[in-house]
mmCIF file of C-alpha atoms in Angstrom:
data_model
loop_
_atom_site.group_PDB
_atom_site.id
_atom_site.type_symbol
_atom_site.label_atom_id
_atom_site.label_comp_id
_atom_site.label_asym_id
_atom_site.label_seq_id
_atom_site.Cartn_x
_atom_site.Cartn_y
_atom_site.Cartn_z
ATOM 1 C CA GLN A 1 -11.920 6.013 13.366
ATOM 2 C CA VAL A 2 -10.387 5.280 9.996
ATOM 3 C CA GLN A 3 -11.436 2.164 8.121
ATOM 4 C CA LEU A 4 -9.618 0.829 5.069
ATOM 5 C CA VAL A 5 -10.788 -1.649 2.432
ATOM 6 C CA GLU A 6 -8.438 -3.010 -0.238
ATOM 7 C CA SER A 7 -9.415 -4.433 -3.596
ATOM 8 C CA GLY A 8 -7.892 -5.252 -6.967
ATOM 9 C CA GLY A 9 -5.814 -8.299 -6.175
ATOM 10 C CA GLY A 10 -5.830 -11.382 -8.333
ATOM 11 C CA LEU A 11 -3.773 -13.688 -10.504
ATOM 12 C CA GLU A 12 -1.353 -12.213 -13.021
ATOM 13 C CA GLN A 13 1.498 -13.511 -15.142
ATOM 14 C CA THR A 14 5.107 -12.441 -14.856
ATOM 15 C CA GLY A 15 5.507 -9.054 -16.519
ATOM 16 C CA GLY A 16 1.866 -8.148 -16.092
ATOM 17 C CA SER A 17 0.195 -5.378 -14.136
ATOM 18 C CA LEU A 18 -2.369 -4.951 -11.393
ATOM 19 C CA ARG A 19 -3.803 -1.915 -9.656
ATOM 20 C CA LEU A 20 -4.781 -2.138 -6.018
ATOM 21 C CA SER A 21 -7.226 0.287 -4.440
ATOM 22 C CA CYS A 22 -7.680 1.297 -0.817
ATOM 23 C CA VAL A 23 -10.956 3.038 0.029
ATOM 24 C CA VAL A 24 -10.909 5.127 3.204
ATOM 25 C CA SER A 25 -13.937 5.775 5.401
ATOM 26 C CA GLY A 26 -14.469 7.328 8.821
ATOM 27 C CA HIS A 27 -12.059 10.216 8.236
ATOM 28 C CA THR A 28 -10.238 11.929 5.437
ATOM 29 C CA LEU A 29 -6.482 11.431 5.571
ATOM 30 C CA TYR A 30 -5.593 15.120 5.506
ATOM 31 C CA ASP A 31 -2.840 14.788 8.106
ATOM 32 C CA HIS A 32 -2.020 11.133 7.513
ATOM 33 C CA ALA A 33 0.326 8.935 5.579
ATOM 34 C CA MET A 34 -0.820 5.831 3.721
ATOM 35 C CA GLY A 35 1.373 2.794 3.282
ATOM 36 C CA TRP A 36 1.233 -0.512 1.478
ATOM 37 C CA PHE A 37 2.707 -3.643 2.999
ATOM 38 C CA ARG A 38 2.813 -7.236 1.863
ATOM 39 C CA GLN A 39 3.181 -10.579 3.558
ATOM 40 C CA ALA A 40 4.129 -13.824 1.859
ATOM 41 C CA PRO A 41 3.478 -17.206 3.491
ATOM 42 C CA GLY A 42 5.933 -17.862 6.297
ATOM 43 C CA LYS A 43 7.479 -14.403 6.088
ATOM 44 C CA GLU A 44 7.233 -11.160 8.017
ATOM 45 C CA ARG A 45 5.108 -8.262 6.880
ATOM 46 C CA GLU A 46 7.202 -6.171 4.482
ATOM 47 C CA PHE A 47 7.032 -2.493 3.619
ATOM 48 C CA VAL A 48 6.260 -1.773 -0.034
ATOM 49 C CA ALA A 49 5.487 1.927 -0.506
ATOM 50 C CA ALA A 50 3.995 4.942 1.246
ATOM 51 C CA ILE A 51 2.639 8.385 0.460
ATOM 52 C CA THR A 52 1.768 11.463 2.492
ATOM 53 C CA TRP A 53 -1.818 12.432 1.836
ATOM 54 C CA ILE A 54 -1.509 16.179 1.335
ATOM 55 C CA ALA A 55 1.964 16.755 -0.084
ATOM 56 C CA GLY A 56 2.129 13.481 -1.997
ATOM 57 C CA TYR A 57 5.658 12.621 -0.953
ATOM 58 C CA THR A 58 6.383 8.998 -1.845
ATOM 59 C CA TYR A 59 8.851 6.383 -0.731
ATOM 60 C CA TYR A 60 9.425 2.878 -2.070
ATOM 61 C CA SER A 61 11.087 -0.311 -1.020
ATOM 62 C CA ASN A 62 14.115 -1.103 -3.158
ATOM 63 C CA SER A 63 12.442 -4.322 -4.250
ATOM 64 C CA VAL A 64 9.623 -2.460 -6.032
ATOM 65 C CA LYS A 65 11.208 0.878 -6.907
ATOM 66 C CA GLY A 66 10.769 1.635 -10.596
ATOM 67 C CA ARG A 67 8.019 -0.962 -10.990
ATOM 68 C CA PHE A 68 5.294 0.136 -8.551
ATOM 69 C CA THR A 69 3.640 3.539 -8.249
ATOM 70 C CA ILE A 70 1.712 4.720 -5.210
ATOM 71 C CA SER A 71 -0.850 7.498 -5.556
ATOM 72 C CA ARG A 72 -3.989 8.878 -3.982
ATOM 73 C CA ASP A 73 -7.159 10.725 -4.960
ATOM 74 C CA SER A 74 -8.218 12.724 -1.929
ATOM 75 C CA ALA A 75 -11.585 13.649 -3.472
ATOM 76 C CA LYS A 76 -12.415 9.942 -3.666
ATOM 77 C CA ASN A 77 -10.760 9.077 -0.346
ATOM 78 C CA THR A 78 -8.892 6.374 -2.207
ATOM 79 C CA GLY A 79 -5.286 5.310 -2.417
ATOM 80 C CA TYR A 80 -3.785 3.215 -5.196
ATOM 81 C CA LEU A 81 -0.848 0.947 -5.790
ATOM 82 C CA GLU A 82 -0.095 0.429 -9.474
ATOM 83 C CA MET A 83 2.064 -2.663 -9.906
ATOM 84 C CA ASN A 84 3.901 -3.163 -13.178
ATOM 85 C CA SER A 85 6.479 -5.673 -14.403
ATOM 86 C CA LEU A 86 5.246 -8.149 -11.842
ATOM 87 C CA LYS A 87 7.515 -10.939 -10.671
ATOM 88 C CA PRO A 88 6.699 -14.201 -8.885
ATOM 89 C CA GLU A 89 8.391 -12.834 -5.765
ATOM 90 C CA ASP A 90 5.702 -10.144 -5.617
ATOM 91 C CA THR A 91 3.218 -12.846 -4.644
ATOM 92 C CA ALA A 92 1.775 -11.963 -1.234
ATOM 93 C CA VAL A 93 -1.209 -10.597 0.606
ATOM 94 C CA TYR A 94 -1.093 -6.827 0.200
ATOM 95 C CA PHE A 95 -2.311 -4.598 3.022
ATOM 96 C CA CYS A 96 -3.226 -0.942 3.026
ATOM 97 C CA ALA A 97 -2.395 0.992 6.196
ATOM 98 C CA ALA A 98 -2.586 4.540 7.528
ATOM 99 C CA ARG A 99 -0.965 6.489 10.336
ATOM 100 C CA ARG A 100 -1.998 9.739 11.956
ATOM 101 C CA LEU A 101 1.163 11.701 11.149
ATOM 102 C CA SER A 102 2.231 12.837 7.691
ATOM 103 C CA ILE A 103 5.627 11.243 8.148
ATOM 104 C CA ILE A 104 6.444 8.070 6.271
ATOM 105 C CA GLU A 105 7.485 5.051 8.312
ATOM 106 C CA VAL A 106 8.497 1.605 7.096
ATOM 107 C CA THR A 107 7.721 -0.282 10.308
ATOM 108 C CA PRO A 108 4.257 -1.892 10.497
ATOM 109 C CA GLY A 109 3.918 -1.029 14.193
ATOM 110 C CA LYS A 110 4.011 2.677 13.359
ATOM 111 C CA TYR A 111 0.696 2.464 11.503
ATOM 112 C CA ASP A 112 -2.621 2.923 13.267
ATOM 113 C CA TYR A 113 -5.171 1.484 10.837
ATOM 114 C CA TRP A 114 -5.133 -1.581 8.600
ATOM 115 C CA GLY A 115 -7.237 -3.124 5.891
ATOM 116 C CA GLN A 116 -7.966 -6.836 5.630
ATOM 117 C CA GLY A 117 -5.628 -7.451 2.714
ATOM 118 C CA THR A 118 -5.978 -8.565 -0.884
ATOM 119 C CA GLN A 119 -4.191 -11.519 -2.458
ATOM 120 C CA VAL A 120 -1.784 -10.954 -5.342
ATOM 121 C CA THR A 121 -0.432 -14.031 -7.107
ATOM 122 C CA VAL A 122 2.128 -13.811 -9.910
ATOM 123 C CA SER A 123 2.860 -16.902 -11.984
ATOM 124 C CA SER A 124 5.522 -17.580 -14.603
#
């Protein structure tokens, strides 16, 4: 089975940047899609961005479009979320997820595998 481990979270100021990584083990994601979600305290888990592993098709939430970039390096079995122009409202636990089909979905229940999350905090 697929296992995912996120890293790269931390504290950043408004306008700063962070890069999150998601290392995949157990399987390569040749026929999968990878997504990033986030969850702030007291709120539901929210879709951020997703990418198909082979074709590299990407899709972004309107709240991060133009600021975040999702990518992957299949040779390293690693996905990335580059976050630029950070805002306080980006503060959340960020989760990496994967699903077995190379079709992007925005609903958390459509994903089969999840990492443990990494905290991102953005201060003014």
